[in-house]
Amino acid sequence: QKEVEQDPGPLSVPEGAIVSLNCTYSNSAFQYFMWYRQYSRKGPELLMYTYSSGNKEDGRFTAQVDKSSKYISLFIRDSQPSDSATYLCAGNTNAGKSTFGDGTTLTVKP
Amino acid sequence: GAGVSQSPRYKVAKRGQDVALRCDPISGHVSLFWYQQALGQGPEFLTYFQNEAQLDKSGLPSDRFFAERPEGSVSTLKIQRTQQEDSAVYLCASSLGQGVGAFFGQGTRLTVV
C-alpha cells in the first residue's frame, strides 16, 4: 500500500464549479503537506503547502489538513478550464524527500 | 536562471547504453532532488543532495543508477546499461530548505528501446 493515496479520477466538472480533491496518508511523521499541479508533459508546479493540521487559503485555492484522520484536501473555487490538469498531493517529514500520491486528473469544461 | 532547467528534454537510448541526465537548479538552492515518474503515477524519490553532499540515495533502484553534484550546483543522474524498465520521466527539483515546496524542472523523458 502506498504511503499517500489519491482517487485517480478522472474528475470532470463544469466551469465555475467547486472542486474537491482528496488524499489520505499513512506516515504519521509527515509534517508538511503539499499540492502540486501538473500539466501534460510538464513538471509539477507547486500550488501551496501547509504545516501540520489546519487550513490555508490562496486565491481560489484552499488546502486543508486533518492529521487526526490523516486526510488532506484541496478545494478549488470558481474552477476554470485552465485548471484542467493532474493534481498531486505529497507529504514531507522535513528531512528531505517528498512522498507523492499518483494524482487526480481534473477536467473543467467550458 | 528563472527556474530549474533539465537537459535533454527527450532521450532515446538503446538497451544497454549509458545515459547522463543534467539538472541546473535555481541559483542559491541548497537542496536538489531527483525523482522518477512513470506514466500515470506520481513522482518517486530517487536521491537528495544538500550542497555537494548526497544525503539520501535510498530511492535509487539499482547500482546502475548514480548521481553526483560535485560543486553543489549542477547535478547529473547517470544510468548505466539502460533497461526497458528505466523508461520514465526523470524530474529534478530544488529548494532553499529541506525539500518542502521544491520547484521542479520540466523533466527528461527517457525511452529505452
Coordinates of C-alpha atoms in Angstrom, one line a residue:
Chain A
Q1 CA 0.0 0.0 0.0
K2 CA 1.3 3.4 -0.9
E3 CA 2.0 6.0 1.8
V4 CA -0.1 8.6 0.0
E5 CA -3.3 7.5 -1.7
Q6 CA -5.4 9.6 -4.1
D7 CA -8.5 9.0 -6.1
P8 CA -7.2 8.9 -9.7
G9 CA -10.4 10.2 -11.2
P10 CA -10.8 11.3 -13.8
L11 CA -12.9 14.1 -12.5
S12 CA -14.9 16.3 -14.9
V13 CA -16.8 19.4 -13.7
P14 CA -18.4 22.4 -15.4
E15 CA -16.7 25.8 -15.4
G16 CA -17.5 27.7 -12.2
A17 CA -17.9 24.5 -10.0
I18 CA -16.3 24.0 -6.7
V19 CA -13.8 21.1 -6.9
S20 CA -12.8 18.9 -4.0
L21 CA -9.6 16.8 -4.3
N22 CA -8.7 14.4 -1.6
C23 CA -5.8 12.3 -0.3
T24 CA -5.2 10.0 2.6
Y25 CA -1.8 9.2 4.0
S26 CA -0.3 6.6 6.4
N27 CA 3.0 8.1 7.6
S28 CA 2.5 9.8 10.9
A29 CA 5.9 11.6 10.6
F30 CA 4.7 13.8 7.8
Q31 CA 4.7 17.4 9.0
Y32 CA 4.3 19.3 5.7
F33 CA 1.7 18.7 3.1
M34 CA 1.9 20.0 -0.5
W35 CA -0.3 20.2 -3.5
Y36 CA 1.2 20.3 -7.0
R37 CA -0.4 20.9 -10.3
Q38 CA 1.0 19.1 -13.3
Y39 CA 0.0 19.9 -16.9
S40 CA 0.6 17.3 -19.6
R41 CA 4.3 16.8 -20.4
K42 CA 5.3 19.4 -17.9
G43 CA 7.0 19.2 -14.4
P44 CA 4.9 19.5 -11.3
E45 CA 4.2 23.1 -10.2
L46 CA 3.8 23.9 -6.5
L47 CA 0.4 25.3 -5.6
M48 CA 0.7 25.6 -1.9
Y49 CA 1.9 23.8 1.2
T50 CA 0.7 23.6 4.8
Y51 CA 2.3 22.8 8.0
S52 CA 0.6 20.3 10.4
S53 CA -3.2 20.5 10.7
G54 CA -5.3 23.4 9.6
N55 CA -6.4 25.4 6.6
K56 CA -4.5 27.6 4.2
E57 CA -6.1 29.8 1.5
D58 CA -4.5 31.3 -1.6
G59 CA -6.9 33.0 -4.0
R60 CA -9.3 30.4 -5.4
F61 CA -7.4 27.5 -3.7
T62 CA -7.9 26.2 -0.1
A63 CA -5.8 23.4 1.4
Q64 CA -7.0 21.5 4.5
V65 CA -5.1 19.0 6.6
D66 CA -6.6 16.9 9.3
K67 CA -3.7 15.0 10.9
S68 CA -6.0 13.1 13.3
S69 CA -7.7 11.4 10.3
K70 CA -4.6 11.6 8.0
Y71 CA -6.7 13.4 5.4
I72 CA -5.6 16.1 3.0
S73 CA -7.9 18.2 0.8
L74 CA -7.7 20.8 -1.9
F75 CA -10.7 22.9 -2.8
I76 CA -10.8 25.0 -6.0
R77 CA -13.5 27.7 -6.2
D78 CA -14.9 29.1 -9.4
S79 CA -13.0 26.5 -11.4
Q80 CA -11.7 27.5 -14.8
P81 CA -10.8 25.5 -17.9
S82 CA -7.1 26.4 -17.3
D83 CA -7.4 24.4 -14.0
S84 CA -7.6 21.3 -16.1
A85 CA -4.5 19.3 -15.1
T86 CA -3.4 16.5 -12.8
Y87 CA -3.2 17.4 -9.1
L88 CA -0.6 15.7 -6.9
C89 CA -0.6 15.7 -3.1
A90 CA 2.5 15.0 -1.2
G91 CA 3.8 14.6 2.4
N92 CA 7.2 15.6 3.8
T93 CA 8.8 14.9 7.1
N94 CA 11.1 17.9 6.7
A95 CA 14.0 15.5 6.3
G96 CA 14.4 15.8 2.5
K97 CA 12.2 13.7 0.2
S98 CA 8.5 14.2 -0.5
T99 CA 6.2 11.3 -0.9
F100 CA 3.6 11.8 -3.7
G101 CA 0.2 10.3 -4.5
D102 CA -0.4 9.2 -8.0
G103 CA -2.5 12.2 -8.9
T104 CA -6.1 13.1 -9.7
T105 CA -6.8 14.2 -13.3
L106 CA -9.3 17.1 -13.4
T107 CA -11.1 18.5 -16.5
V108 CA -13.0 21.7 -16.3
K109 CA -15.4 22.0 -19.2
P110 CA -16.4 25.5 -20.5
Chain B
G1 CA 18.1 31.3 -14.0
A2 CA 14.4 31.6 -13.8
G3 CA 13.7 28.0 -12.9
V4 CA 15.1 24.5 -12.8
S5 CA 16.5 23.5 -16.1
Q6 CA 16.9 19.9 -17.3
S7 CA 18.6 18.6 -20.4
P8 CA 18.0 16.8 -22.7
R9 CA 14.2 17.1 -22.7
Y10 CA 13.9 13.8 -24.6
K11 CA 16.4 10.9 -24.8
V12 CA 16.0 7.7 -26.7
A13 CA 18.6 5.0 -25.7
K14 CA 19.2 1.6 -26.9
R15 CA 19.0 -1.1 -24.3
G16 CA 22.5 -1.5 -22.7
Q17 CA 23.5 2.1 -23.5
D18 CA 24.7 4.5 -20.7
V19 CA 22.9 7.9 -20.4
A20 CA 23.5 11.1 -18.5
L21 CA 20.8 13.5 -17.5
R22 CA 21.6 17.0 -16.4
C23 CA 19.9 19.3 -13.9
D24 CA 20.6 23.1 -13.4
P25 CA 18.8 24.1 -10.1
I26 CA 17.6 27.5 -9.2
S27 CA 20.6 29.6 -8.2
G28 CA 21.3 29.5 -4.5
H29 CA 19.1 26.5 -3.8
V30 CA 20.9 24.2 -1.4
S31 CA 18.8 21.1 -1.8
L32 CA 18.4 19.2 -5.0
F33 CA 16.3 16.1 -5.6
W34 CA 15.8 13.6 -8.4
Y35 CA 12.5 11.8 -8.9
Q36 CA 11.3 9.2 -11.4
Q37 CA 7.8 9.4 -12.8
A38 CA 6.2 6.5 -14.6
L39 CA 3.2 7.1 -16.8
G40 CA 0.1 7.7 -14.8
Q41 CA 1.9 7.7 -11.5
G42 CA 3.3 10.3 -9.1
P43 CA 7.0 11.1 -8.8
E44 CA 9.0 8.5 -6.9
F45 CA 12.0 9.7 -4.9
L46 CA 15.5 8.7 -6.1
T47 CA 18.1 10.8 -4.3
Y48 CA 18.7 14.0 -2.4
F49 CA 21.7 16.4 -2.2
Q50 CA 22.3 19.2 0.2
N51 CA 25.0 21.2 -1.5
E52 CA 27.5 18.6 -2.8
A53 CA 26.7 16.0 -0.2
Q54 CA 24.4 13.2 -1.2
L55 CA 22.3 12.7 2.0
D56 CA 19.8 10.2 0.8
K57 CA 20.1 7.7 -2.1
S58 CA 17.6 5.2 -0.8
G59 CA 15.4 5.5 -3.8
L60 CA 17.9 4.6 -6.4
P61 CA 16.5 1.3 -7.9
S62 CA 19.8 -0.4 -8.6
D63 CA 23.6 0.1 -8.7
R64 CA 23.2 1.1 -12.3
F65 CA 21.9 4.5 -11.1
F66 CA 24.4 7.0 -10.0
A67 CA 24.0 10.7 -9.2
E68 CA 26.5 13.5 -8.4
R69 CA 26.6 17.2 -7.6
P70 CA 30.3 17.8 -7.3
E71 CA 30.3 21.6 -6.9
G72 CA 26.9 21.9 -5.1
S73 CA 25.1 23.3 -8.1
V74 CA 24.6 21.3 -11.3
S75 CA 23.7 17.7 -10.9
T76 CA 24.0 14.7 -13.2
L77 CA 22.0 11.5 -13.0
K78 CA 23.7 8.6 -14.8
I79 CA 22.1 5.4 -15.7
Q80 CA 24.4 2.6 -16.9
R81 CA 23.4 -0.3 -19.1
T82 CA 19.8 1.0 -19.5
Q83 CA 16.9 -1.4 -19.4
Q84 CA 13.4 -1.1 -20.8
E85 CA 12.0 -0.6 -17.2
D86 CA 14.1 2.5 -16.9
S87 CA 11.8 4.3 -19.4
A88 CA 10.2 7.1 -17.5
V89 CA 10.3 10.8 -16.9
Y90 CA 13.2 11.9 -14.7
L91 CA 12.4 15.0 -12.7
C92 CA 14.8 17.3 -10.9
A93 CA 13.7 19.6 -8.1
S94 CA 15.5 22.2 -6.0
S95 CA 14.6 24.1 -2.8
L96 CA 16.1 26.5 -0.4
G97 CA 15.3 24.3 2.6
Q98 CA 15.0 20.6 3.1
G99 CA 12.5 19.9 0.3
V100 CA 9.3 21.4 1.4
G101 CA 7.9 23.4 -1.5
A102 CA 10.5 22.3 -4.0
F103 CA 10.5 23.7 -7.6
F104 CA 10.5 21.1 -10.4
G105 CA 12.1 21.2 -13.8
Q106 CA 10.3 20.0 -16.9
G107 CA 11.8 16.6 -16.7
T108 CA 13.8 14.4 -19.1
R109 CA 11.7 11.8 -20.9
L110 CA 13.8 8.7 -21.3
T111 CA 12.7 5.9 -23.6
V112 CA 14.8 2.7 -23.8
V113 CA 14.3 0.7 -26.9

